[in-house]
Amino acid sequence: MRNIYLNCVKRTEPVIRNPNFARSAKAGARLGFVTQKCNIHSVRNVTAFSKSGADSLRDDFCTKLRGLGAKNIQSRMMGHVVSQRDSRFKKLGKEDLDYFKSVLSESRVLVSKEMGGNADPTELDTFNTDWLSKYVGHSQVVLFPTSAQEVSKVLKYCNENTIAVCVQGGNTGLVGGSVPVFDEVVLSLSKMDKVRSLDKDSGALVCDAGCILESLDDYVGEFGFTMPIDLGAKGSCHIGGNVSTNAGGIRYLRYGSLHGSVLGLEVVLPDGTIINNLSTLRKDSTGYDIKQLFVGAEGTIGVVTGVSIATARRPTSVNVAVLGVNSYQDVKNTYIQSRKDLCEILSAFEFWDARCMDTVLTGFNTSNPLSGDYPFYVLIETSGSNDEHDEAVEKTMENGLVQDGTLAQGKTQISKMWSLREGIPTVLAQTGATYKYDISIPINQLYDIVHDTEVRLENAGIYKKDAAPSENYPVKSVNGYGHIGDGNLHLNIVADKFDDKITDLLEPFVYEWVENVAGSVSAEHGLGIMKPECLKYTKNDQIVSVMRNIKNMFDPNGIMNPYKYLPENK
Amino acid sequence: MRNIYLNCVKRTEPVIRNPNFARSAKAGARLGFVTQKCNIHSVRNVTAFSKSGADSLRDDFCTKLRGLGAKNIQSRMMGHVVSQRDSRFKKLGKEDLDYFKSVLSESRVLVSKEMGGNADPTELDTFNTDWLSKYVGHSQVVLFPTSAQEVSKVLKYCNENTIAVCVQGGNTGLVGGSVPVFDEVVLSLSKMDKVRSLDKDSGALVCDAGCILESLDDYVGEFGFTMPIDLGAKGSCHIGGNVSTNAGGIRYLRYGSLHGSVLGLEVVLPDGTIINNLSTLRKDSTGYDIKQLFVGAEGTIGVVTGVSIATARRPTSVNVAVLGVNSYQDVKNTYIQSRKDLCEILSAFEFWDARCMDTVLTGFNTSNPLSGDYPFYVLIETSGSNDEHDEAVEKTMENGLVQDGTLAQGKTQISKMWSLREGIPTVLAQTGATYKYDISIPINQLYDIVHDTEVRLENAGIYKKDAAPSENYPVKSVNGYGHIGDGNLHLNIVADKFDDKITDLLEPFVYEWVENVAGSVSAEHGLGIMKPECLKYTKNDQIVSVMRNIKNMFDPNGIMNPYKYLPENK
Ligand SMILES: Cc1cc2nc3c(=O)[nH]c(=O)nc-3n(C[C@H](O)[C@H](O)[C@H](O)COP(=O)(O)OP(=O)(O)OC[C@H]3O[C@@H](n4cnc5c(N)ncnc54)[C@H](O)[C@@H]3O)c2cc1C
Ligand SMILES: Cc1cc2nc3c(=O)[nH]c(=O)nc-3n(C[C@H](O)[C@H](O)[C@H](O)COP(=O)(O)OP(=O)(O)OC[C@H]3O[C@@H](n4cnc5c(N)ncnc54)[C@H](O)[C@@H]3O)c2cc1C
C-alpha cells in the first residue's frame, strides 16, 4: 500500500482514505485503527489535507505516522478539499506502462520502483511537489513526450482507458495545479523545448510549449525582440505554462494580456485530436477563436504543445525610479498622472507599503534608496526607444505628490531597485506563516482592503498595528503590495503560524470583500486545486455553467487535471 | 406572395425559390412559367444569387421581373450560395408579433404593411440591405430592445418557437453578416446606446453594445482617453458590432486586438440566459475566458448587449508623413526599420502602390503630396506623449530606402494624408467592378500575390499591365494596399464588369495562394454570408469541427444568424 490521503473535511470529522480500502473514520479514536489497517509501515508519502479546521487532529495523525516510520509527511492548508480519489480512473498496470514505453521509448517513461521502474523517490518528488512545497501528489509515473504526435497517442490511450492525467510545465504555479492530487499520470512538457521559427520581420515566434520563458527571451533578444511577458519564475516556467495559466507578470502594463499576444496554439485534445492553429498572423477573423479557451485553461481541456506569440521590439532605453509617497491616495494619483505624462513608455508601476519596505530592507540587510521613510513606495519603469524620455520620469518625480525619488543610474541600480519589489514575497514568507491573497480590485479601492483587514483583526484582538516589540500578537503584520497599474494587489498577512482562528477571520471575509467591489479572487495565478470553491466570488452561476459545458465538450471523461479548476458539481 | 429568392447554383441550373411554393425550374424556358405561378406582380424584393455562373440567365430573369413591375431587384455575386430557406424555422404569425409587442411595446416592433404593420418598404429596406447594397434580405419584422432583459425574453421565445434571428449593429459589415438572408427577424441593437460607466482612473469603459464607436471616442476623449479601435465606419458601426466582427482597423498596430482590450461582455444566449461578465478588471484568471468566443462570433451564438473595454490614454502628439519608395522590398524594410526606431510610438504603417495613388489622385482631383511619382507610397503615423519624437519620424524619412517624404503640418494636412489612404477603396469602386480580397499574409510575401495575380490574368489574355489607353482589356487594374504593419493586404482587381471568366481565374486561385503561405482569407471583415465556404483555406477540419461543437453548444436550434459563418455541414 503506497499512499494514504488524509482529508479533514470538517473540524470534527476527519476523513481518512487510502486508495485500496477507501475507508473513513470518525476523529481521533479511530486513527490508530486505520493506520494499522493500512499497513502504515510501507507508507512513503502522506498528505494531510485540511480545509481550515481539524489541524490538531491532523497534526496528531502525522505524529503518529512519523512514529510508525513514514518519512515524507506533508500537511496541506487548502481551500478546496478533495476527499477521495475518483474511482472511475483506472489504476495503472503493466500493460499501460508497456504502451507508454512503446510510444515514448523506455527512457522517457519514469516509473517508481514500487511499480517496477527505476525512479527513486526523490526523482519522483520533483514532479509530485509544487514550487511552494505546499501541495504533494502521489504519482508513480511521469511521461516525457517530445512531439504533438506522441502527446496525441498518450492522451488517446488515457482517454480510452480513463486514466487521469496531470500536465506539467515548469512546475512554478502557485495554486497547486501542476502537481497530481492522487495517482494521475504526470505528462511533463520539459522535453518539448525547441524553437520552431522566428519571423525576423514581424517578430512572430513559434516554439514548443516546453521552452523556458527566459531562454526564449534570450533567443529573440539576439534579433532585437523581447517576449511580451516577464515574471519572477522566468528561469523555470514554460511558455506553455504561462499560456495555460494566463500569466500576468511585470510587463503586463505595457504589452497586455496573453489573450492579445498569443497568435496561435498547437493543442492536443483528450481524444488525441491535434489542433494545429499555429498561425503567425496578427489579424485573422475566420471563425470562433478557439485558442483563447486554452489561454488560462490550466491543463483541464487539452495539452498545449506549441505556441505562436507576437514578440515586441526590445526597448533600447529603460529607466527605473523609486519614489516615496505619503498616502495610498497619492500613490494612485501619481499613477494616474504618470499614465498621462508617460503614456506609451510607462512599462511598470509597482507599489508597496512601509511594512513591506521595513521587512525587505531588514531581510536583505540593505538601506533605503531614499533618504527618508515614507508610508508608501512606488517603483516606476519606463522603456522605449528614446533616451530623452528620462526627463518625463523626472517630471513625475517632481510632481507635488511625490515626497522623494531617486532614479537608477545604470543596470546594477535598476536591478537593485527591482529586487526590493521582487524580494517582498520571499522575505515576508521568511518572517512567518504567510496568508497570501492575489486579487484584482478597482484601483480606487485597492488599498482599502488592507485597512479593513487590519481593523477586523484588531477587533478580534489578535493583532495590533504598530505594536510594541514586547506585545506578542498572533498576527504580526498585514501587508499590501502589487501591480497597481493592473489593479492587482497582493495582500499578505503574516502570522506566527497557520491557525484556524485566523483563517476563519480572513476567509471568506477577503473573498466577500473582493466580490463586493466586483474584483477577482485570482488576478494572475489561476485556480488550480486551491481556488475552485472560490470561483463563485468572481463568476456567477451562469458563467460557471458555461464553463462546465466547455469542460464537458472537450473532456467528456474528465481525465484532464481532475479535482481542480471548477468547483465540485453538487 | 412577397419575396422570390433566385439562386443560380450551377451554371446551367438556376433554381428559383419562393417562400410559399419553393419550386425550382430548369433554366430560361421555365422562368416565365415560374414568374407567373409566383404571382410576380406583388413582388417587392427579388434577390438573384449567383455563385459565379448563370449571370446571363439571372439577368434575363431580372429583366423579365422588372417588366412585370417588380421594383427592388437585387443581384448577388457570392461565394456562399444558400439555395433554400430552412423549413425548420417558423414563419412569423400574429401571435409572435403580439408577443414581441408585449415585451418591447408597440413602438419598438417594426412590422411590414404586408404583415399588418405600419412600416413602409423603404423603412424595412434599411435593415434588409447591407452597407455595400450587395446583400438584400427579406425580413418583415425588426425588433428594438433597450435592455438585456428584453433581449433575453425575445431570444427565449424565438428559441422555443424556432424563429430565426439576425442580430444587427450599425450594419456596416462588409461580408453580408448583418442582414437577414430570408425572413429572419432582425434584432437591432440601435436603441441600446447608453454609456454605463467610465472608470476615470483606469479608463475602463462599460457601455451598451449599440453605442456608436465615434460617440464613444468623443465621450471618453473628454476625460483624456481614446478608444483602442478606429475604422472608417466609426460614425455608424456599434461597439457591439466591432466586438462581434473582431474588427481591426487603423489603431490595431498600436493597441492590438480586441481579444486583448475587451475586459468583459454582457451576452444573452439563445435560451435567454443573460451572461453578465462586465468586469472592468485588467487581470482576472478565474476559469475559461468565455467572453473571447463572442469576440468575432458575428451574432451566431448569442447577442452582445454590453461591453467593457480598456480605453487608452489619448496621445497628445500625433505626426503623419507620406513617403515615396522604389519597391515593395523597400516598403517592408522601411517598416522594419521604423519598428526599431519608433518602437512604442509607431501607431500606423499603411502602404499602397502607384496604381492606387494614380486612381485616388484622379478621383479626388488632387495632387501628389510628394514632388515625384514612386512605385510605392507609405503613410506612417506616430502618436505619443512627447513632441520631440517628431525627430524620430524624420530619421525614418532620411533612411536610404525612402526616396522622398513629407511630414504633415497640422491637423488639416494630417487628415488630407489619411484621406489619400482611406479614399482608395471608394475611388477604386467608382472606376469599375471591384473584386475585393481582404487577406492576411506574412509581410515578407505580402505583395507577391499582386504580381502573381497580374501574371495569371496576363497569361489568360484579359489584362495587360500598363496597357496603352487604346488597348481595351476586361481587367483594368490589379491593386494592392493595406495595413502592412498587421500583415493585412487589400487586393483589389478592377474590371469592366463582374464576369464569370474573371471570377474563375481569381477563385480559388487567390484563396489557394493565401492557404499556401498559411495566410488568412479574412483578416478583419469576418465570414458572414460571403465566406463560410472559404473558411477551409485558413482553418483545417479539426478546427472547424470544434467550431461546430461550440455553435451547437450555445445554439442547438441554430436560430442565430443562420446560413452564415460556418460552412454547410454536408
Ligand atoms: C517566483 C515566482 C514568481 C511568479 N510570478 C508570477 C507573476 O508575476 N505573474 C503571474 O501571473 N504568475 C507568477 N507566478 C506563477 C505563474 O503561474 C507561473 O510561474 C507560470 O505561469 C506557470 O508556468 P509553468 O510552466 O511553471 O506551469 P506549471 O506550474 O507547470 O503549470 C501551471 C498550470 O498550467 C498547466 N500546464 C502547464 N503546462 C501546460 C501545457 N503545456 N498544456 C496544458 N496545461 C499546462 C498545469 O497543468 C497547471 O495547471 C510566479 C511563480 C513563481 C514561483
Ligand atoms: C467604410 C468602412 C470601413 C471599414 N473599415 C474597417 C476596418 O478598417 N477594419 C475592420 O475590421 N472592419 C472595417 N469595416 C467593416 C467592419 O466589420 C464593420 O465596420 C464593424 O466592425 C461592424 O460593426 P457594425 O456595428 O456595423 O456591425 P454589423 O454590420 O451590424 O454586424 C456585423 C456582424 O456582427 C453581428 N453583430 C452586430 N452587432 C452584434 C451584437 N450586438 N451582438 C451579436 N452580434 C452582433 C451581426 O450579426 C453581423 O454578423 C469597415 C466598414 C466600412 C463600411
Coordinates of C-alpha atoms in Angstrom, one line a residue, chain A residues 35-463:
Chain A
T35 CA -3.2 3.3 10.5
Q36 CA -2.9 -0.3 11.5
K37 CA -5.3 -1.5 8.9
C38 CA -3.5 0.5 6.2
N39 CA -0.2 -1.3 6.8
I40 CA 1.3 2.1 7.6
H41 CA 4.9 0.9 7.7
S42 CA 5.2 0.9 3.9
V43 CA 3.9 4.4 3.6
R44 CA 6.2 6.9 1.8
N45 CA 4.1 9.9 1.0
V46 CA 1.4 11.1 3.3
T47 CA -0.6 14.2 2.6
A48 CA -2.7 15.6 5.3
F49 CA -5.3 17.9 3.9
S50 CA -7.2 20.4 6.0
K51 CA -9.8 22.8 4.9
S52 CA -9.2 25.1 7.8
G53 CA -10.3 23.0 10.7
A54 CA -9.0 19.8 12.1
D55 CA -5.5 21.0 12.4
S56 CA -4.8 19.4 15.7
L57 CA -6.3 16.1 14.6
R58 CA -4.2 16.2 11.5
D59 CA -1.1 17.0 13.5
D60 CA -1.8 14.2 15.9
F61 CA -2.2 11.8 13.0
C62 CA 1.0 13.0 11.3
T63 CA 3.0 12.5 14.5
K64 CA 1.6 9.0 14.8
L65 CA 2.5 8.2 11.3
R66 CA 6.0 9.5 11.8
G67 CA 6.3 7.3 14.8
L68 CA 5.4 4.4 12.6
G69 CA 8.2 5.2 10.2
A70 CA 6.5 7.2 7.4
K71 CA 9.1 9.6 6.0
N72 CA 7.6 12.2 3.7
I73 CA 4.6 13.6 5.5
Q74 CA 3.0 16.8 4.1
S75 CA 0.3 18.8 5.6
R76 CA -1.8 21.0 3.3
M77 CA -3.9 24.0 4.0
M78 CA -6.2 24.3 1.1
G79 CA -9.5 25.9 0.1
H80 CA -10.6 23.0 -2.0
V81 CA -10.8 19.7 -0.2
V82 CA -10.7 16.6 -2.4
S83 CA -11.7 13.9 -0.1
Q84 CA -11.5 10.9 -2.4
R85 CA -9.7 9.6 -5.4
D86 CA -12.2 9.3 -8.2
S87 CA -12.8 5.6 -8.6
R88 CA -13.7 5.9 -12.3
F89 CA -10.0 6.4 -13.0
K90 CA -8.1 3.3 -13.9
K91 CA -5.1 2.3 -11.7
L92 CA -2.0 2.0 -13.9
G93 CA -0.9 -1.6 -14.7
K94 CA 1.9 -3.1 -16.5
E95 CA 0.0 -3.0 -19.8
D96 CA -0.3 0.7 -19.6
L97 CA 3.4 1.2 -18.9
D98 CA 4.2 -1.1 -21.8
Y99 CA 2.1 1.1 -24.1
F100 CA 3.6 4.3 -22.9
K101 CA 7.1 2.8 -23.5
S102 CA 6.1 1.7 -26.9
V103 CA 5.2 5.3 -27.8
L104 CA 7.9 7.2 -26.0
S105 CA 10.7 4.7 -25.6
E106 CA 11.8 3.3 -22.3
S107 CA 14.0 6.3 -21.4
R108 CA 11.1 8.8 -21.5
V109 CA 8.8 6.9 -19.1
L110 CA 9.8 7.5 -15.5
V111 CA 8.3 4.8 -13.2
S112 CA 8.6 4.4 -9.5
K113 CA 10.4 1.4 -8.0
E114 CA 7.2 0.2 -6.4
M115 CA 5.7 -0.1 -9.9
G116 CA 8.7 -1.9 -11.2
G117 CA 10.7 1.0 -12.6
N118 CA 14.0 2.7 -11.7
A119 CA 12.9 6.0 -10.4
D120 CA 13.9 6.6 -6.8
P121 CA 11.5 8.5 -4.6
T122 CA 13.4 11.9 -4.8
E123 CA 13.3 11.8 -8.5
L124 CA 9.5 11.5 -8.5
D125 CA 9.2 14.0 -5.7
T126 CA 10.3 16.7 -8.1
F127 CA 7.2 16.1 -10.1
N128 CA 4.8 15.4 -7.2
T129 CA 5.7 18.5 -5.2
D130 CA 4.8 22.1 -6.2
W131 CA 7.1 25.1 -6.1
L132 CA 5.8 26.1 -2.6
S133 CA 6.1 22.6 -1.3
K134 CA 2.5 23.2 -0.3
Y135 CA 0.9 20.5 -2.5
V136 CA 2.2 17.0 -2.8
G137 CA 0.8 14.4 -5.2
H138 CA 1.3 10.7 -5.4
S139 CA 2.0 9.9 -9.0
Q140 CA 4.2 6.9 -9.8
V141 CA 4.6 7.6 -13.5
V142 CA 6.0 10.6 -15.4
L143 CA 5.9 10.7 -19.2
F144 CA 8.1 12.9 -21.4
P145 CA 6.8 13.3 -24.9
T146 CA 8.8 15.2 -27.5
S147 CA 6.1 15.9 -30.1
A148 CA 2.4 16.6 -30.5
Q149 CA 2.1 13.2 -32.2
E150 CA 3.4 11.4 -29.1
V151 CA 1.2 13.5 -26.8
S152 CA -1.7 12.6 -29.1
K153 CA -1.1 8.8 -28.8
V154 CA -0.7 9.1 -25.0
L155 CA -3.8 11.1 -24.5
K156 CA -5.9 9.0 -26.8
Y157 CA -4.9 5.9 -24.8
C158 CA -5.5 7.6 -21.5
N159 CA -8.9 8.8 -22.6
E160 CA -9.9 5.4 -23.9
N161 CA -8.8 3.8 -20.7
T162 CA -10.0 6.5 -18.3
I163 CA -6.5 7.2 -17.0
A164 CA -6.3 10.6 -15.2
V165 CA -3.5 13.0 -16.5
C166 CA -1.8 16.0 -14.9
V167 CA 0.0 18.2 -17.4
Q168 CA 3.1 19.8 -16.0
G169 CA 5.2 22.7 -17.4
G170 CA 7.9 24.3 -15.3
N171 CA 6.0 23.5 -12.1
T172 CA 6.2 27.0 -10.8
G173 CA 2.5 27.5 -10.5
L174 CA 1.3 28.9 -7.1
V175 CA -2.1 27.2 -6.8
G176 CA -1.2 23.6 -6.9
G177 CA -2.4 23.0 -10.4
S178 CA 0.7 21.5 -11.8
V179 CA 1.1 18.5 -9.4
P180 CA -1.1 15.5 -9.3
V181 CA -3.5 15.1 -6.4
F182 CA -3.6 11.3 -6.2
D183 CA -2.0 9.0 -8.7
E184 CA -2.6 10.9 -12.0
V185 CA 0.0 10.3 -14.7
V186 CA 2.2 13.3 -15.0
L187 CA 2.7 14.5 -18.5
S188 CA 5.8 16.7 -18.4
L189 CA 6.4 19.0 -21.4
S190 CA 10.0 19.6 -20.3
K191 CA 11.5 17.7 -23.3
M192 CA 9.5 19.7 -25.8
D193 CA 11.8 22.7 -25.8
K194 CA 12.7 23.6 -29.4
V195 CA 12.2 27.0 -31.1
R196 CA 10.4 26.2 -34.3
S197 CA 10.7 29.6 -36.1
L198 CA 11.1 33.3 -35.7
D199 CA 9.8 35.7 -38.3
K200 CA 12.5 38.3 -38.2
D201 CA 10.3 40.8 -39.9
S202 CA 7.2 40.6 -37.8
G203 CA 8.7 39.1 -34.6
A204 CA 6.3 36.2 -34.6
L205 CA 7.8 33.4 -32.6
V206 CA 6.7 29.7 -32.9
C207 CA 8.1 27.3 -30.4
D208 CA 7.4 24.1 -28.4
A209 CA 5.3 24.6 -25.3
G210 CA 8.1 23.4 -23.0
C211 CA 10.5 26.2 -23.9
I212 CA 11.6 28.1 -20.8
L213 CA 10.5 31.7 -20.8
E214 CA 13.9 33.1 -20.1
S215 CA 15.6 31.0 -22.8
L216 CA 13.0 32.4 -25.3
D217 CA 13.7 35.9 -24.2
D218 CA 17.4 35.4 -24.7
Y219 CA 16.8 33.8 -28.1
V220 CA 14.6 36.5 -29.5
G221 CA 16.8 39.2 -27.8
E222 CA 19.5 38.3 -30.3
F223 CA 17.2 39.6 -33.1
G224 CA 16.2 42.7 -31.2
F225 CA 12.9 41.4 -29.9
T226 CA 11.6 40.7 -26.4
M227 CA 9.0 38.4 -25.0
P228 CA 5.7 40.2 -24.2
I229 CA 5.6 38.6 -20.7
D230 CA 8.1 38.5 -17.9
L231 CA 7.9 37.2 -14.3
G232 CA 9.9 36.1 -11.4
A233 CA 9.7 32.5 -12.3
K234 CA 11.1 33.1 -15.9
G235 CA 14.1 30.9 -15.3
S236 CA 11.9 27.8 -14.8
C237 CA 8.4 28.4 -16.2
H238 CA 7.4 27.2 -19.6
I239 CA 5.8 29.3 -22.2
G240 CA 3.1 26.6 -22.4
G241 CA 2.6 27.0 -18.6
N242 CA 2.4 30.8 -19.0
V243 CA -0.3 30.4 -21.6
S244 CA -2.1 27.8 -19.6
T245 CA -2.2 30.0 -16.5
N246 CA -2.9 33.2 -18.5
A247 CA 0.1 34.5 -16.6
G248 CA 0.4 38.3 -16.0
G249 CA 3.7 39.5 -14.6
I250 CA 5.6 42.7 -14.7
R251 CA 5.3 43.6 -18.4
Y252 CA 1.5 43.3 -18.4
L253 CA 1.0 47.0 -18.1
R254 CA 3.0 47.5 -21.3
Y255 CA 2.2 44.5 -23.5
G256 CA -1.2 43.5 -22.1
S257 CA -2.7 40.1 -21.8
L258 CA -1.7 36.9 -23.5
H259 CA -5.1 36.8 -25.0
G260 CA -3.8 39.6 -27.2
S261 CA -0.3 38.5 -27.8
V262 CA -0.7 34.7 -28.4
L263 CA -1.2 34.4 -32.2
G264 CA -1.8 30.7 -32.3
L265 CA -1.6 27.4 -30.5
E266 CA -1.0 23.8 -31.2
V267 CA -3.1 21.8 -28.8
V268 CA -3.8 18.1 -28.3
L269 CA -7.3 17.3 -27.2
P270 CA -8.1 14.4 -24.8
D271 CA -9.3 12.2 -27.6
G272 CA -5.9 12.6 -29.3
T273 CA -7.0 15.2 -31.9
I274 CA -4.2 17.6 -32.8
I275 CA -5.5 21.1 -33.3
N276 CA -2.8 22.9 -35.3
N277 CA -3.6 26.5 -35.2
L278 CA 0.0 27.8 -35.1
S279 CA -0.8 30.9 -37.1
T280 CA 1.7 33.7 -37.2
L281 CA -0.7 36.2 -38.5
R282 CA -1.6 39.3 -36.4
K283 CA -5.1 39.5 -37.9
D284 CA -7.4 36.6 -38.6
S285 CA -11.2 36.8 -38.4
T286 CA -12.2 33.4 -39.6
G287 CA -14.5 31.8 -37.0
Y288 CA -14.6 31.3 -33.3
D289 CA -11.1 32.0 -31.8
I290 CA -10.9 28.7 -30.0
K291 CA -7.3 29.0 -29.0
Q292 CA -8.5 31.6 -26.5
L293 CA -10.1 28.9 -24.4
F294 CA -6.7 27.3 -23.8
V295 CA -5.3 30.6 -22.6
G296 CA -5.8 30.0 -18.8
A297 CA -7.3 26.5 -19.1
E298 CA -4.7 25.1 -16.7
G299 CA -4.4 21.8 -18.4
T300 CA -8.1 20.9 -18.0
I301 CA -9.2 20.5 -21.6
G302 CA -6.1 19.6 -23.5
V303 CA -2.3 19.9 -23.8
V304 CA -0.7 22.9 -25.3
T305 CA 2.2 21.5 -27.3
G306 CA 3.1 24.6 -29.5
V307 CA 2.8 28.3 -29.1
S308 CA 2.9 31.2 -31.6
I309 CA 3.4 34.5 -30.0
A310 CA 3.9 38.1 -31.1
T311 CA 7.2 39.4 -29.6
A312 CA 7.8 43.1 -29.2
R313 CA 10.8 45.2 -30.2
R314 CA 13.3 45.2 -27.4
P315 CA 13.3 48.7 -25.9
T316 CA 16.7 50.4 -26.2
S317 CA 16.2 52.8 -23.3
V318 CA 15.0 51.6 -19.8
N319 CA 14.7 53.9 -16.7
V320 CA 13.7 52.9 -13.2
A321 CA 13.0 55.2 -10.2
V322 CA 11.8 54.5 -6.6
L323 CA 9.5 57.2 -5.1
G324 CA 8.4 57.9 -1.6
V325 CA 4.7 58.9 -1.2
N326 CA 2.6 59.9 1.8
S327 CA -0.7 58.0 1.2
Y328 CA -2.3 55.4 -1.0
Q329 CA -4.3 58.3 -2.5
D330 CA -1.1 59.9 -3.6
V331 CA 0.2 56.6 -5.0
K332 CA -3.0 56.3 -7.0
N333 CA -2.9 59.9 -8.2
T334 CA 0.8 59.6 -9.1
Y335 CA -0.1 56.6 -11.2
I336 CA -2.8 58.4 -13.0
Q337 CA -0.5 61.4 -13.6
S338 CA 2.2 59.1 -14.9
R339 CA -0.1 57.4 -17.3
K340 CA -0.9 60.8 -18.7
D341 CA 2.7 62.0 -18.9
L342 CA 4.4 58.8 -19.8
C343 CA 1.6 57.2 -21.8
E344 CA 3.2 54.8 -24.2
I345 CA 6.6 54.4 -22.4
L346 CA 5.3 53.6 -19.0
S347 CA 6.1 49.9 -18.6
A348 CA 5.7 49.2 -14.9
F349 CA 4.1 50.9 -11.9
E350 CA 4.5 48.8 -8.7
F351 CA 3.9 49.9 -5.2
W352 CA 4.4 48.6 -1.6
D353 CA 3.7 49.9 1.9
A354 CA 6.1 50.8 4.7
R355 CA 5.8 47.4 6.4
C356 CA 6.9 45.6 3.2
M357 CA 9.8 48.1 2.9
D358 CA 10.9 47.5 6.5
T359 CA 10.8 43.8 6.1
V360 CA 12.6 43.7 2.9
L361 CA 15.3 46.1 4.0
T362 CA 15.9 44.1 7.1
G363 CA 15.7 40.8 5.2
F364 CA 18.2 41.9 2.6
N365 CA 20.2 43.8 5.2
T366 CA 20.3 46.8 2.9
S367 CA 19.5 50.5 3.1
N368 CA 16.6 52.5 1.8
P369 CA 17.4 54.1 -1.6
L370 CA 15.6 57.2 -0.4
S371 CA 16.9 59.3 2.4
G372 CA 13.7 59.2 4.5
D373 CA 11.0 56.8 5.4
Y374 CA 7.5 57.0 3.8
P375 CA 4.2 55.3 4.2
F376 CA 4.3 54.1 0.6
Y377 CA 6.8 53.4 -2.1
V378 CA 6.5 53.2 -5.8
L379 CA 8.7 51.7 -8.4
I380 CA 8.2 53.2 -11.8
E381 CA 9.7 51.9 -15.0
T382 CA 9.8 53.4 -18.5
S383 CA 11.1 51.7 -21.6
G384 CA 11.2 52.8 -25.1
S385 CA 13.3 54.0 -28.0
N386 CA 14.2 57.5 -26.9
D387 CA 16.6 58.3 -24.1
E388 CA 15.3 61.8 -23.7
H389 CA 12.2 60.4 -22.2
D390 CA 14.1 60.3 -18.9
E391 CA 13.0 63.8 -18.5
A392 CA 9.4 62.6 -18.4
V393 CA 10.3 60.3 -15.5
E394 CA 11.9 63.2 -13.7
K395 CA 8.7 65.2 -14.3
T396 CA 6.7 62.6 -12.4
M397 CA 9.2 62.7 -9.6
E398 CA 8.8 66.4 -9.3
N399 CA 5.0 66.4 -9.1
G400 CA 3.7 67.7 -5.8
L401 CA 2.6 64.2 -4.6
V402 CA 6.0 62.6 -4.6
Q403 CA 8.0 63.4 -1.5
D404 CA 11.2 61.9 -2.6
G405 CA 12.5 60.0 -5.5
T406 CA 15.7 58.5 -6.9
L407 CA 16.4 57.5 -10.5
A408 CA 18.6 54.4 -11.0
Q409 CA 21.9 55.0 -12.6
G410 CA 22.8 52.1 -14.8
K411 CA 21.8 48.4 -14.9
T412 CA 23.1 47.4 -11.4
Q413 CA 21.0 50.1 -9.7
I414 CA 18.0 49.1 -11.9
S415 CA 18.2 45.5 -10.8
K416 CA 18.8 46.5 -7.2
M417 CA 15.6 48.6 -7.2
W418 CA 13.6 45.8 -8.8
S419 CA 15.0 43.3 -6.2
L420 CA 13.4 45.4 -3.4
R421 CA 10.0 44.9 -5.0
E422 CA 10.5 41.3 -6.2
G423 CA 12.0 40.3 -2.9
I424 CA 8.9 41.2 -0.8
P425 CA 7.1 37.8 -1.1
T426 CA 10.1 35.7 -0.3
V427 CA 11.2 37.9 2.7
L428 CA 7.7 38.1 4.1
A429 CA 7.4 34.3 3.9
Q430 CA 10.7 34.0 5.9
T431 CA 9.2 36.0 8.8
G432 CA 6.3 33.7 9.5
A433 CA 3.3 31.9 8.1
T434 CA 2.0 34.0 5.2
Y435 CA -1.6 34.1 4.2
K436 CA -1.4 35.1 0.6
Y437 CA -4.3 36.7 -1.5
D438 CA -3.6 37.5 -5.1
I439 CA -6.6 39.7 -6.0
S440 CA -7.8 42.2 -8.6
I441 CA -9.6 45.3 -7.2
P442 CA -10.6 48.6 -8.9
I443 CA -7.6 50.8 -8.2
N444 CA -9.6 53.4 -6.4
Q445 CA -10.3 50.9 -3.6
L446 CA -7.2 48.8 -4.0
Y447 CA -5.6 49.6 -0.6
D448 CA -8.9 49.8 1.4
I449 CA -8.9 46.0 1.9
V450 CA -5.6 46.3 3.7
H451 CA -7.1 48.7 6.3
D452 CA -10.3 46.8 6.6
T453 CA -8.4 43.6 7.2
E454 CA -6.3 45.3 9.9
V455 CA -9.4 46.6 11.6
R456 CA -11.0 43.2 11.5
L457 CA -8.0 41.5 13.1
E458 CA -7.6 44.3 15.6
N459 CA -11.2 44.0 16.7
A460 CA -10.7 40.3 17.2
G461 CA -7.9 41.1 19.5
I462 CA -5.2 39.1 17.6
Y463 CA -3.4 42.0 16.0

